[in-house]
Amino acid sequence: MALARAWSVGLVGVDGHLVEVEADVSQGLPVLLLVGLPDAAVHEARDRIRAAIVNTGRDWPMRRITLALSPATLPKRGSAFDLALAAAVLAAGGQLPPTCLEGRVLLGELGLDGRLRPVRGILPAVVAAARAGIGEVVVPEANAAEAALVPEVRAYGVASLAEALDHLSGRSPRPAAMPAAADGCPAPGPDLSEVAGQSHARRALEIAAAGRHHLSLVGPPGSGKTMLAERLPGLLPPLSPDAALDVTAVHSVAGALPVSGGLLTRAPFQAPHHTASIAALVGGGSGLARPGALSLAHHGVLFLDEAPEFATGVLDALRQPLERGEIVLARSGGLTRYPSRVQLVLAANPCPCASPGGDRHCTCTAATRRRYLGRLSGPLLDRVDLHVPVYPVTRAVLALAEHAPEGSATVARRVAAARAAAGERLAGTGWTTNGDVPGHVLRSRWRLPRGRSVDLDTAMECGLLSARGYDRVLRVAWTIADLAGRAVPDRGDVGEALGLRCQQAVA
Ligand SMILES: [Zn+2]
């Protein structure tokens, strides 16, 4: 036997591609050649697979060995090819029946002692195997539950090269892995019932959730901006099965899946610190381009606390991906794409001195304040439909509150109903929420009867609203109508939307 083939999967972003691993063992001086665009980690595989094979008690063929990974044009990164490479060498050397590699995908990094170590990105790799018609995957034991989330493929977890060989040759077949029973999401997030007072901000949060509107919260430290933002994911509907698979795949590639396993079925929440680098925020890094907080928040909420403190370049890097719903990272080996359909929440103090006492102790001039919040303006803030001032809750307000505040589940039910109404109206358009719909479409296809938009038209004629601001008010008015169960926004809905727009602290 001179030539053998095994199969594995290479990832570009969250897209998996079937990779054929060929091993050729021929006469000649003992040498190992690796061809097909492998990166440094794949090069190091040579030493790992040799040691693993020898330490598993198998023979390393003392001849000329050529290993080829194809397609050659696909960038191949990381250590997940180890198991396929080792199996191909053993099959080519006559130590494993080559037929047992057919119809199987092998994934996993080998330790020098032959142990099989878990790798990132198992879920998208197994999804790609399923799409290619592969019936079985052999993965590291620690990845088995994740691999089993794809029902079209039988997943087998093995702890070592020896176990993998036993399974492949049918000597001691392993039981197929079961998907993790637990929901991959940790305990439900914080509840809205913990937010007392703040009726204005709570209402804005509900509207933001219902229409998937980007939101900005401006208020002094301690006014509860973070508390409010953290409770937004709890108001959003659970992820659809497809969205859950997408979100889990991104977290898998990032190595950020919780150990409990299972699909991530709730909207994720990411709150990168303002000192975060561009790579940490939008993705990147050396070698394999990793997803950043932006993509980890896909189908969920990206919260930028103290947003004016983020470096300008970092904020600018968010613009395009927010618009497109995906981030494209240019690497030497080609382009890597990660999804980035997020709901943005910006929080800011009204001024750089961030005096907790509010205006009383603040010594910032009006110009300083304008400049500070001005850092957010421009294209990023242009995407934000709701600008909400947040005030510290006073004891008087708390004393006035007669009832316990509404909890997240109650609000989430209204949000779900509003989303269903919007979904019905937008069916067939490609948009699913009001936050997605371009202003010109609202103004033409869903033009309001003249009497209902009269206040809006007046505000615009008086110069209180820009053309873009006009469209934002319209979008929000539709969401308010959806929440109220009205087929078309009435004058009151438009008025409330206008109020949410004009109370803003940021121009
Ligand atoms: Zn100040």
Short mmCIF file of C-alpha atoms and ligand atoms in Angstrom, two decimals:
data_model
loop_
_atom_site.label_atom_id
_atom_site.label_comp_id
_atom_site.label_asym_id
_atom_site.label_seq_id
_atom_site.Cartn_x
_atom_site.Cartn_y
_atom_site.Cartn_z
CA MET A 1 0.00 0.00 0.00
CA ALA A 2 1.42 3.36 -0.96
CA LEU A 3 -1.42 5.86 -1.08
CA ALA A 4 -4.28 6.48 1.36
CA ARG A 5 -6.91 9.17 1.82
CA ALA A 6 -8.64 10.58 4.87
CA TRP A 7 -11.04 13.50 5.22
CA SER A 8 -11.19 16.46 7.55
CA VAL A 9 -12.73 19.95 7.53
CA GLY A 10 -11.01 23.33 7.24
CA LEU A 11 -12.73 26.48 8.48
CA VAL A 12 -12.76 29.93 6.94
CA GLY A 13 -14.66 32.04 9.42
CA VAL A 14 -17.70 29.93 10.25
CA ASP A 15 -17.75 28.23 6.85
CA GLY A 16 -16.39 24.70 6.81
CA HIS A 17 -14.88 23.09 3.72
CA LEU A 18 -14.15 19.40 3.26
CA VAL A 19 -10.39 18.81 3.09
CA GLU A 20 -8.89 15.70 1.54
CA VAL A 21 -5.77 14.44 3.31
CA GLU A 22 -3.58 12.22 1.13
CA ALA A 23 -0.60 10.24 2.39
CA ASP A 24 1.89 8.65 0.06
CA VAL A 25 4.54 6.29 1.38
CA SER A 26 7.22 5.42 -1.15
CA GLN A 27 10.81 4.14 -1.38
CA GLY A 28 13.49 6.66 -0.57
CA LEU A 29 15.27 8.34 2.28
CA PRO A 30 13.05 8.77 5.35
CA VAL A 31 11.64 12.24 4.95
CA LEU A 32 8.25 13.85 5.56
CA LEU A 33 6.91 16.41 3.08
CA LEU A 34 3.76 18.44 3.66
CA VAL A 35 2.10 20.19 0.71
CA GLY A 36 -1.05 22.26 0.24
CA LEU A 37 -0.82 25.70 1.91
CA PRO A 38 -0.52 24.60 5.51
CA ASP A 39 0.19 27.25 8.15
CA ALA A 40 2.70 27.00 10.98
CA ALA A 41 0.36 25.04 13.24
CA VAL A 42 -0.16 22.45 10.50
CA HIS A 43 3.62 22.26 10.02
CA GLU A 44 4.07 21.46 13.66
CA ALA A 45 1.61 18.62 13.07
CA ARG A 46 4.49 16.66 11.55
CA ASP A 47 6.21 16.33 14.90
CA ARG A 48 2.97 15.75 16.79
CA ILE A 49 1.66 12.96 14.58
CA ARG A 50 5.02 11.18 14.46
CA ALA A 51 5.31 11.19 18.25
CA ALA A 52 1.65 10.27 18.71
CA ILE A 53 1.91 7.31 16.32
CA VAL A 54 5.08 5.98 17.95
CA ASN A 55 3.76 6.50 21.49
CA THR A 56 0.56 4.67 20.54
CA GLY A 57 2.71 1.60 19.79
CA ARG A 58 2.43 1.84 16.01
CA ASP A 59 5.28 1.99 13.50
CA TRP A 60 6.30 5.21 11.82
CA PRO A 61 7.14 4.24 8.22
CA MET A 62 10.88 4.84 7.71
CA ARG A 63 10.41 5.85 4.08
CA ARG A 64 9.63 8.89 2.02
CA ILE A 65 6.22 10.20 3.19
CA THR A 66 4.30 12.91 1.35
CA LEU A 67 1.21 14.43 2.96
CA ALA A 68 -1.03 16.60 0.82
CA LEU A 69 -4.00 18.70 1.93
CA SER A 70 -6.43 19.70 -0.79
CA PRO A 71 -8.02 21.80 -2.17
CA ALA A 72 -4.68 23.61 -2.12
CA THR A 73 -6.36 27.01 -2.53
CA LEU A 74 -8.20 26.73 0.77
CA PRO A 75 -6.26 28.26 3.65
CA LYS A 76 -5.73 25.54 6.24
CA ARG A 77 -5.07 26.64 9.75
CA GLY A 78 -4.86 25.14 13.16
CA SER A 79 -4.32 21.70 14.51
CA ALA A 80 -7.65 19.98 13.78
CA PHE A 81 -6.14 18.02 10.85
CA ASP A 82 -3.81 15.97 13.12
CA LEU A 83 -6.09 12.95 13.45
CA ALA A 84 -6.77 12.73 9.71
CA LEU A 85 -3.06 13.10 8.94
CA ALA A 86 -2.10 10.33 11.37
CA ALA A 87 -4.81 7.99 10.08
CA ALA A 88 -3.75 8.60 6.46
CA VAL A 89 -0.09 7.83 7.27
CA LEU A 90 -1.04 4.60 9.05
CA ALA A 91 -3.35 3.54 6.22
CA ALA A 92 -0.70 4.29 3.57
CA GLY A 93 1.83 2.34 5.63
CA GLY A 94 -0.48 -0.67 5.71
CA GLN A 95 -1.34 -0.45 9.42
CA LEU A 96 -5.01 0.47 8.95
CA PRO A 97 -7.44 -0.75 6.26
CA PRO A 98 -7.77 2.28 3.92
CA THR A 99 -11.46 1.55 3.27
CA CYS A 100 -12.29 2.36 6.90
CA LEU A 101 -11.49 6.04 6.25
CA GLU A 102 -14.17 6.41 3.58
CA GLY A 103 -17.27 8.42 4.41
CA ARG A 104 -15.78 9.67 7.66
CA VAL A 105 -14.43 13.02 8.75
CA LEU A 106 -11.67 13.01 11.37
CA LEU A 107 -11.06 16.03 13.58
CA GLY A 108 -8.77 16.68 16.53
CA GLU A 109 -5.35 17.75 17.71
CA LEU A 110 -2.91 15.05 18.83
CA GLY A 111 -0.74 15.32 21.89
CA LEU A 112 2.75 13.81 21.73
CA ASP A 113 1.50 10.95 23.92
CA GLY A 114 -1.35 10.17 21.49
CA ARG A 115 -4.09 11.88 23.45
CA LEU A 116 -6.71 13.67 21.35
CA ARG A 117 -7.21 17.28 22.37
CA PRO A 118 -10.39 19.30 21.73
CA VAL A 119 -10.36 21.92 18.97
CA ARG A 120 -12.42 25.04 18.25
CA GLY A 121 -15.08 25.23 15.59
CA ILE A 122 -16.37 21.65 15.82
CA LEU A 123 -20.00 22.64 15.20
CA PRO A 124 -19.44 24.47 11.88
CA ALA A 125 -17.02 21.69 10.84
CA VAL A 126 -19.66 19.00 11.42
CA VAL A 127 -22.30 21.13 9.66
CA ALA A 128 -19.95 21.22 6.63
CA ALA A 129 -19.43 17.44 6.83
CA ALA A 130 -23.20 16.95 6.82
CA ARG A 131 -23.58 19.24 3.82
CA ALA A 132 -20.92 17.19 1.97
CA GLY A 133 -22.91 14.02 2.59
CA ILE A 134 -20.51 12.57 5.16
CA GLY A 135 -22.24 10.13 7.50
CA GLU A 136 -19.84 10.00 10.43
CA VAL A 137 -17.42 12.23 12.30
CA VAL A 138 -14.77 11.15 14.77
CA VAL A 139 -13.90 13.96 17.19
CA PRO A 140 -12.13 14.47 20.51
CA GLU A 141 -14.24 13.22 23.39
CA ALA A 142 -14.53 16.73 24.85
CA ASN A 143 -16.13 17.91 21.56
CA ALA A 144 -18.49 14.94 21.13
CA ALA A 145 -21.64 16.55 22.57
CA GLU A 146 -21.11 19.62 20.39
CA ALA A 147 -20.60 17.45 17.28
CA ALA A 148 -23.81 15.56 18.08
CA LEU A 149 -25.83 18.79 17.77
CA VAL A 150 -25.94 18.07 14.02
CA PRO A 151 -28.51 15.28 13.73
CA GLU A 152 -27.63 14.33 10.12
CA VAL A 153 -24.21 12.99 11.14
CA ARG A 154 -23.28 10.25 13.64
CA ALA A 155 -20.67 11.64 16.02
CA TYR A 156 -18.12 9.51 17.86
CA GLY A 157 -15.94 10.90 20.62
CA VAL A 158 -12.55 9.35 21.26
CA ALA A 159 -9.94 10.22 23.89
CA SER A 160 -6.81 9.14 22.02
CA LEU A 161 -5.35 8.03 18.71
CA ALA A 162 -5.45 4.42 19.96
CA GLU A 163 -9.20 4.67 20.62
CA ALA A 164 -9.75 6.29 17.24
CA LEU A 165 -7.90 3.45 15.49
CA ASP A 166 -9.88 0.83 17.41
CA HIS A 167 -13.10 2.52 16.39
CA LEU A 168 -12.09 2.99 12.73
CA SER A 169 -10.95 -0.60 12.29
CA GLY A 170 -14.10 -1.86 13.99
CA ARG A 171 -12.16 -3.59 16.78
CA SER A 172 -14.02 -1.83 19.52
CA PRO A 173 -16.69 0.40 18.03
CA ARG A 174 -17.63 3.38 20.19
CA PRO A 175 -21.20 4.33 21.02
CA ALA A 176 -22.41 7.38 19.09
CA ALA A 177 -22.35 10.58 21.12
CA MET A 178 -25.57 12.21 22.26
CA PRO A 179 -26.11 15.96 21.97
CA ALA A 180 -25.75 17.83 25.23
CA ALA A 181 -29.14 17.71 26.91
CA ALA A 182 -28.69 21.03 28.62
CA ASP A 183 -29.48 24.29 26.96
CA GLY A 184 -26.10 25.87 26.23
CA CYS A 185 -27.23 29.15 27.72
CA PRO A 186 -26.31 29.82 31.30
CA ALA A 187 -29.05 30.84 33.73
CA PRO A 188 -31.42 33.51 32.42
CA GLY A 189 -30.00 37.01 32.57
CA PRO A 190 -30.95 39.69 35.09
CA ASP A 191 -34.64 40.56 35.31
CA LEU A 192 -36.38 43.84 34.62
CA SER A 193 -38.27 43.51 37.90
CA GLU A 194 -35.04 44.63 39.60
CA VAL A 195 -35.24 48.05 37.93
CA ALA A 196 -37.35 50.37 40.07
CA GLY A 197 -38.69 53.63 38.67
CA GLN A 198 -37.19 54.50 35.28
CA SER A 199 -40.57 54.24 33.57
CA HIS A 200 -39.35 56.32 30.63
CA ALA A 201 -36.21 54.21 30.08
CA ARG A 202 -38.10 50.96 30.60
CA ARG A 203 -40.61 51.98 27.94
CA ALA A 204 -37.75 52.85 25.55
CA LEU A 205 -36.13 49.47 26.23
CA GLU A 206 -39.38 47.69 25.39
CA ILE A 207 -39.73 49.64 22.14
CA ALA A 208 -36.09 48.92 21.27
CA ALA A 209 -36.65 45.21 21.85
CA ALA A 210 -39.87 45.12 19.83
CA GLY A 211 -38.51 46.96 16.79
CA ARG A 212 -34.87 45.87 17.07
CA HIS A 213 -33.91 49.54 17.19
CA HIS A 214 -30.39 50.56 18.11
CA LEU A 215 -30.49 52.53 21.35
CA SER A 216 -28.39 55.11 23.15
CA LEU A 217 -28.64 55.83 26.87
CA VAL A 218 -27.19 59.06 28.23
CA GLY A 219 -27.06 59.76 31.92
CA PRO A 220 -24.74 60.31 34.88
CA PRO A 221 -22.86 57.42 36.51
CA GLY A 222 -25.10 55.38 38.77
CA SER A 223 -28.29 56.24 36.89
CA GLY A 224 -28.73 52.61 35.84
CA LYS A 225 -27.65 52.60 32.18
CA THR A 226 -25.79 49.29 32.49
CA MET A 227 -28.62 47.73 34.49
CA LEU A 228 -31.04 48.62 31.71
CA ALA A 229 -28.78 47.45 28.87
CA GLU A 230 -28.10 44.10 30.52
CA ARG A 231 -31.84 43.43 30.63
CA LEU A 232 -32.45 43.94 26.93
CA PRO A 233 -31.53 40.35 25.86
CA GLY A 234 -34.12 39.03 28.34
CA LEU A 235 -36.83 40.90 26.43
CA LEU A 236 -35.86 39.50 23.03
CA PRO A 237 -37.53 36.41 21.57
CA PRO A 238 -35.62 33.10 21.82
CA LEU A 239 -33.41 32.41 18.81
CA SER A 240 -34.89 30.47 15.90
CA PRO A 241 -33.26 27.03 15.34
CA ASP A 242 -31.19 28.41 12.45
CA ALA A 243 -30.10 31.47 14.41
CA ALA A 244 -29.20 29.28 17.41
CA LEU A 245 -26.99 27.15 15.17
CA ASP A 246 -25.30 30.28 13.72
CA VAL A 247 -24.72 31.84 17.13
CA THR A 248 -23.37 28.59 18.60
CA ALA A 249 -21.04 28.16 15.59
CA VAL A 250 -19.48 31.61 16.12
CA HIS A 251 -18.97 30.91 19.82
CA SER A 252 -17.49 27.51 18.94
CA VAL A 253 -14.92 29.08 16.59
CA ALA A 254 -14.05 31.62 19.29
CA GLY A 255 -13.63 28.85 21.85
CA ALA A 256 -16.27 30.63 23.91
CA LEU A 257 -18.88 27.89 24.33
CA PRO A 258 -19.89 27.16 27.90
CA VAL A 259 -18.72 23.74 29.14
CA SER A 260 -22.32 22.67 29.72
CA GLY A 261 -22.62 22.21 25.95
CA GLY A 262 -25.84 22.48 24.01
CA LEU A 263 -27.10 25.08 21.60
CA LEU A 264 -27.13 28.75 22.54
CA THR A 265 -30.82 29.50 22.25
CA ARG A 266 -30.99 32.96 23.80
CA ALA A 267 -29.87 36.29 22.38
CA PRO A 268 -26.23 36.78 23.38
CA PHE A 269 -24.98 39.89 25.20
CA GLN A 270 -21.49 41.27 24.75
CA ALA A 271 -20.09 44.25 26.62
CA PRO A 272 -16.50 44.91 25.51
CA HIS A 273 -14.53 47.40 27.63
CA HIS A 274 -13.72 50.78 26.09
CA THR A 275 -10.03 49.87 26.08
CA ALA A 276 -10.75 46.90 23.78
CA SER A 277 -8.61 46.70 20.64
CA ILE A 278 -10.12 46.67 17.17
CA ALA A 279 -9.32 42.93 16.94
CA ALA A 280 -11.13 42.24 20.22
CA LEU A 281 -14.13 44.21 19.07
CA VAL A 282 -14.58 43.30 15.40
CA GLY A 283 -12.35 40.23 15.12
CA GLY A 284 -8.88 39.44 13.83
CA GLY A 285 -5.67 38.39 15.51
CA SER A 286 -2.72 36.56 14.02
CA GLY A 287 -3.14 33.27 12.16
CA LEU A 288 -6.74 32.17 12.32
CA ALA A 289 -8.88 35.32 12.33
CA ARG A 290 -10.99 35.01 15.46
CA PRO A 291 -14.45 36.51 15.82
CA GLY A 292 -14.62 39.60 18.04
CA ALA A 293 -17.28 40.80 20.48
CA LEU A 294 -19.27 42.13 17.50
CA SER A 295 -19.74 38.63 16.07
CA LEU A 296 -20.15 36.98 19.46
CA ALA A 297 -23.13 39.33 19.83
CA HIS A 298 -24.64 38.12 16.51
CA HIS A 299 -28.45 37.91 16.85
CA GLY A 300 -28.07 39.59 20.24
CA VAL A 301 -26.94 42.81 21.91
CA LEU A 302 -23.62 44.64 21.63
CA PHE A 303 -23.35 47.05 24.57
CA LEU A 304 -20.74 49.80 24.44
CA ASP A 305 -20.60 51.34 27.90
CA GLU A 306 -18.87 54.73 28.10
CA ALA A 307 -19.04 54.76 24.33
CA PRO A 308 -17.27 58.13 23.86
CA GLU A 309 -14.20 56.62 25.57
CA PHE A 310 -13.72 54.05 22.78
CA ALA A 311 -10.96 54.96 20.35
CA THR A 312 -12.33 56.67 17.24
CA GLY A 313 -10.83 53.99 15.00
CA VAL A 314 -12.59 51.28 16.97
CA LEU A 315 -15.98 52.99 16.63
CA ASP A 316 -15.39 53.60 12.92
CA ALA A 317 -14.59 49.91 12.44
CA LEU A 318 -18.14 49.08 13.58
CA ARG A 319 -19.91 51.09 10.91
CA GLN A 320 -19.77 48.84 7.89
CA PRO A 321 -20.39 45.55 9.68
CA LEU A 322 -23.42 47.11 11.43
CA GLU A 323 -24.82 48.03 8.03
CA ARG A 324 -24.01 44.78 6.28
CA GLY A 325 -24.67 42.32 9.08
CA GLU A 326 -21.29 40.72 8.54
CA ILE A 327 -17.66 41.62 9.09
CA VAL A 328 -15.07 40.87 6.43
CA LEU A 329 -11.52 40.46 7.72
CA ALA A 330 -8.71 40.51 5.18
CA ARG A 331 -5.98 37.96 5.91
CA SER A 332 -2.92 36.93 3.95
CA GLY A 333 -4.69 33.68 3.07
CA GLY A 334 -7.86 35.42 1.87
CA LEU A 335 -11.02 36.88 3.33
CA THR A 336 -12.66 35.66 6.50
CA ARG A 337 -16.29 36.53 7.14
CA TYR A 338 -18.16 36.49 10.42
CA PRO A 339 -21.81 37.38 10.92
CA SER A 340 -22.53 40.58 12.87
CA ARG A 341 -26.25 41.23 12.93
CA VAL A 342 -26.39 42.93 16.30
CA GLN A 343 -28.58 45.33 18.19
CA LEU A 344 -26.37 48.15 19.37
CA VAL A 345 -26.76 49.83 22.76
CA LEU A 346 -24.53 52.83 23.43
CA ALA A 347 -24.23 54.29 26.90
CA ALA A 348 -22.56 57.57 27.72
CA ASN A 349 -22.09 59.96 30.58
CA PRO A 350 -23.30 63.43 29.69
CA CYS A 351 -19.80 64.84 30.14
CA PRO A 352 -16.20 63.73 30.55
CA CYS A 353 -15.97 64.57 34.26
CA ALA A 354 -18.70 61.98 34.92
CA SER A 355 -19.69 63.57 38.17
CA PRO A 356 -21.98 61.15 40.01
CA GLY A 357 -23.96 63.98 41.52
CA GLY A 358 -25.08 65.15 38.13
CA ASP A 359 -25.08 68.78 37.14
CA ARG A 360 -24.57 70.14 40.63
CA HIS A 361 -20.89 69.16 40.83
CA CYS A 362 -20.07 69.25 37.14
CA THR A 363 -17.67 71.93 36.04
CA CYS A 364 -17.69 71.02 32.35
CA THR A 365 -18.65 73.78 29.96
CA ALA A 366 -21.42 73.33 27.43
CA ALA A 367 -18.78 73.19 24.71
CA THR A 368 -16.89 70.41 26.52
CA ARG A 369 -20.08 68.40 26.87
CA ARG A 370 -20.95 68.87 23.22
CA ARG A 371 -17.47 67.82 22.16
CA TYR A 372 -17.57 64.76 24.41
CA LEU A 373 -20.84 63.38 23.08
CA GLY A 374 -19.85 64.56 19.64
CA ARG A 375 -17.30 61.75 19.53
CA LEU A 376 -20.23 59.42 19.03
CA SER A 377 -21.88 61.40 16.32
CA GLY A 378 -21.58 60.76 12.66
CA PRO A 379 -22.26 57.47 10.99
CA LEU A 380 -22.44 55.37 14.15
CA LEU A 381 -25.05 57.52 15.87
CA ASP A 382 -26.87 57.83 12.56
CA ARG A 383 -27.92 54.23 12.98
CA VAL A 384 -29.43 54.79 16.42
CA ASP A 385 -33.22 55.17 16.41
CA LEU A 386 -33.79 55.76 20.11
CA HIS A 387 -31.91 58.33 22.17
CA VAL A 388 -32.89 58.04 25.78
CA PRO A 389 -31.85 60.23 28.69
CA VAL A 390 -31.53 58.29 31.94
CA TYR A 391 -31.90 60.04 35.28
CA PRO A 392 -30.88 58.76 38.69
CA VAL A 393 -33.84 57.36 40.60
CA THR A 394 -34.67 59.53 43.58
CA ARG A 395 -36.14 58.29 46.86
CA ALA A 396 -39.28 60.26 46.14
CA VAL A 397 -39.84 58.32 42.93
CA LEU A 398 -39.21 55.02 44.68
CA ALA A 399 -41.68 55.94 47.43
CA LEU A 400 -44.30 56.77 44.80
CA ALA A 401 -43.96 53.41 43.11
CA GLU A 402 -47.00 51.50 44.30
CA HIS A 403 -46.52 48.21 42.53
CA ALA A 404 -43.56 45.93 42.13
CA PRO A 405 -41.94 46.67 38.75
CA GLU A 406 -42.99 44.46 35.84
CA GLY A 407 -40.70 41.51 35.18
CA SER A 408 -38.90 40.60 31.96
CA ALA A 409 -41.26 37.74 31.06
CA THR A 410 -44.31 40.02 30.97
CA VAL A 411 -42.59 42.60 28.80
CA ALA A 412 -41.11 39.87 26.57
CA ARG A 413 -44.64 38.62 25.80
CA ARG A 414 -45.66 42.07 24.52
CA VAL A 415 -42.41 42.28 22.55
CA ALA A 416 -43.10 38.89 20.95
CA ALA A 417 -46.62 39.95 19.94
CA ALA A 418 -45.33 43.21 18.45
CA ARG A 419 -42.62 41.36 16.52
CA ALA A 420 -45.20 38.93 15.17
CA ALA A 421 -47.33 41.84 13.92
CA ALA A 422 -44.33 43.51 12.26
CA GLY A 423 -43.21 40.18 10.80
CA GLU A 424 -46.60 39.71 9.19
CA ARG A 425 -46.60 43.18 7.66
CA LEU A 426 -43.01 42.82 6.42
CA ALA A 427 -43.43 39.25 5.13
CA GLY A 428 -41.72 38.79 1.79
CA THR A 429 -39.65 42.00 2.03
CA GLY A 430 -36.51 40.43 3.48
CA TRP A 431 -36.82 42.66 6.57
CA THR A 432 -38.13 41.19 9.78
CA THR A 433 -38.24 44.11 12.20
CA ASN A 434 -39.02 47.84 11.93
CA GLY A 435 -35.41 48.69 12.77
CA ASP A 436 -34.35 47.06 9.48
CA VAL A 437 -36.68 49.01 7.18
CA PRO A 438 -35.12 51.92 5.27
CA GLY A 439 -36.87 55.27 5.77
CA HIS A 440 -37.75 55.81 2.11
CA VAL A 441 -39.66 52.52 2.08
CA LEU A 442 -41.66 53.58 5.13
CA ARG A 443 -42.42 56.92 3.48
CA SER A 444 -43.63 55.35 0.23
CA ARG A 445 -44.99 51.85 0.76
CA TRP A 446 -46.35 52.47 4.27
CA ARG A 447 -47.09 56.17 3.96
CA LEU A 448 -49.10 57.47 6.91
CA PRO A 449 -52.39 59.30 6.36
CA ARG A 450 -51.65 63.04 6.45
CA GLY A 451 -53.47 63.73 9.71
CA ARG A 452 -51.37 61.25 11.64
CA SER A 453 -47.97 62.62 10.74
CA VAL A 454 -48.89 66.29 11.06
CA ASP A 455 -46.78 66.86 14.21
CA LEU A 456 -43.84 65.17 12.58
CA ASP A 457 -44.17 67.27 9.46
CA THR A 458 -44.37 70.43 11.57
CA ALA A 459 -41.27 69.45 13.55
CA MET A 460 -39.41 68.97 10.31
CA GLU A 461 -40.63 72.26 8.83
CA CYS A 462 -39.52 74.06 11.99
CA GLY A 463 -36.07 72.58 11.62
CA LEU A 464 -36.37 70.47 14.76
CA LEU A 465 -35.77 67.29 12.78
CA SER A 466 -33.42 66.32 10.02
CA ALA A 467 -34.59 64.09 7.15
CA ARG A 468 -32.84 61.16 8.82
CA GLY A 469 -34.42 62.01 12.15
CA TYR A 470 -37.82 62.06 10.44
CA ASP A 471 -37.30 58.49 9.21
CA ARG A 472 -36.20 57.32 12.64
CA VAL A 473 -39.32 58.73 14.25
CA LEU A 474 -41.41 56.93 11.63
CA ARG A 475 -39.68 53.60 12.32
CA VAL A 476 -40.22 53.94 16.05
CA ALA A 477 -43.87 55.00 15.54
CA TRP A 478 -44.56 51.74 13.70
CA THR A 479 -43.06 49.77 16.58
CA ILE A 480 -45.18 51.67 19.10
CA ALA A 481 -48.27 50.85 17.01
CA ASP A 482 -47.24 47.17 16.86
CA LEU A 483 -46.91 47.12 20.65
CA ALA A 484 -50.37 48.68 20.97
CA GLY A 485 -51.91 46.25 18.50
CA ARG A 486 -52.77 48.99 16.00
CA ALA A 487 -52.53 48.23 12.27
CA VAL A 488 -51.26 51.74 11.48
CA PRO A 489 -49.63 54.27 13.86
CA ASP A 490 -52.05 56.94 15.07
CA ARG A 491 -51.18 60.54 15.89
CA GLY A 492 -50.41 59.55 19.50
CA ASP A 493 -47.91 56.87 18.41
CA VAL A 494 -46.14 59.38 16.20
CA GLY A 495 -46.16 61.86 19.09
CA GLU A 496 -44.59 59.40 21.49
CA ALA A 497 -41.92 58.49 18.91
CA LEU A 498 -41.25 62.20 18.37
CA GLY A 499 -40.92 62.65 22.13
CA LEU A 500 -38.37 59.84 22.33
CA ARG A 501 -36.44 61.55 19.59
CA CYS A 502 -36.52 65.11 20.85
CA GLN A 503 -35.74 64.42 24.49
CA GLN A 504 -32.39 63.19 23.41
CA ALA A 505 -29.32 64.61 25.04
CA VAL A 506 -27.32 64.03 21.88
CA ALA A 507 -28.02 66.04 18.76
ZN ZN B 1 -18.83 67.36 33.80
#
